[in-house]
Amino acid sequence: MTPNEFYQLRRKHELTKRAKKLVKECGNNTQDMIKKIAFKQEAGMFPKDYIERYDHTWKD
């Protein structure tokens, strides 16, 4: 296993653990939805054009 493959595997494992924790602990209120969306952006689950289009919608 190359170092890059190990890094990708480890990153996927950590993201999976965090995702399971978010699903278990978070409900459907606004703050929890913002946490879920921020996690998806960090994990790369949103396309770049989506982030650029809706980047300022969550800011107060």
CSV table of C-alpha atoms in Angstrom, one decimal:
chain,number,residue,atom,x,y,z
A,1,MET,CA,0.0,0.0,0.0
A,2,THR,CA,1.4,3.3,-1.0
A,3,PRO,CA,1.5,6.3,1.4
A,4,ASN,CA,-1.2,8.1,-0.8
A,5,GLU,CA,-3.5,5.1,-0.7
A,6,PHE,CA,-3.0,4.8,3.1
A,7,TYR,CA,-3.8,8.5,3.5
A,8,GLN,CA,-7.0,8.2,1.4
A,9,LEU,CA,-8.1,5.1,3.3
A,10,ARG,CA,-7.5,6.8,6.7
A,11,ARG,CA,-9.3,10.0,5.6
A,12,LYS,CA,-12.3,8.0,4.4
A,13,HIS,CA,-12.4,6.1,7.7
A,14,GLU,CA,-12.3,9.4,9.8
A,15,LEU,CA,-15.0,11.0,7.6
A,16,THR,CA,-17.2,7.9,8.0
A,17,LYS,CA,-16.8,8.0,11.8
A,18,ARG,CA,-17.7,11.7,11.9
A,19,ALA,CA,-20.6,11.2,9.6
A,20,LYS,CA,-22.1,8.5,11.8
A,21,LYS,CA,-21.7,10.7,14.8
A,22,LEU,CA,-23.4,13.6,13.1
A,23,VAL,CA,-26.3,11.4,12.0
A,24,LYS,CA,-26.7,10.0,15.5
A,25,GLU,CA,-26.4,13.2,17.5
A,26,CYS,CA,-28.0,15.8,15.2
A,27,GLY,CA,-31.6,16.5,14.6
A,28,ASN,CA,-33.4,18.6,12.0
A,29,ASN,CA,-33.1,22.0,13.5
A,30,THR,CA,-31.2,24.8,11.7
A,31,GLN,CA,-28.0,24.6,13.7
A,32,ASP,CA,-27.7,20.9,13.1
A,33,MET,CA,-28.4,21.2,9.4
A,34,ILE,CA,-25.7,23.8,9.1
A,35,LYS,CA,-23.3,21.4,10.8
A,36,LYS,CA,-24.2,18.7,8.3
A,37,ILE,CA,-23.7,21.0,5.3
A,38,ALA,CA,-20.4,22.2,6.7
A,39,PHE,CA,-19.3,18.6,7.0
A,40,LYS,CA,-20.3,17.8,3.5
A,41,GLN,CA,-18.4,20.8,2.2
A,42,GLU,CA,-15.3,19.8,4.1
A,43,ALA,CA,-15.6,16.2,3.0
A,44,GLY,CA,-15.9,17.2,-0.7
A,45,MET,CA,-19.4,15.9,-1.1
A,46,PHE,CA,-20.7,19.1,-2.8
A,47,PRO,CA,-19.6,20.0,-6.3
A,48,LYS,CA,-17.5,23.1,-6.6
A,49,ASP,CA,-20.1,25.0,-8.7
A,50,TYR,CA,-22.8,24.4,-6.0
A,51,ILE,CA,-20.5,25.8,-3.3
A,52,GLU,CA,-19.7,28.9,-5.4
A,53,ARG,CA,-23.4,29.5,-6.2
A,54,TYR,CA,-24.7,29.1,-2.6
A,55,ASP,CA,-21.6,30.2,-0.7
A,56,HIS,CA,-23.1,33.3,0.9
A,57,THR,CA,-26.5,32.0,1.7
A,58,TRP,CA,-25.6,30.7,5.2
A,59,LYS,CA,-23.9,33.9,6.3
A,60,ASP,CA,-25.7,36.3,8.5
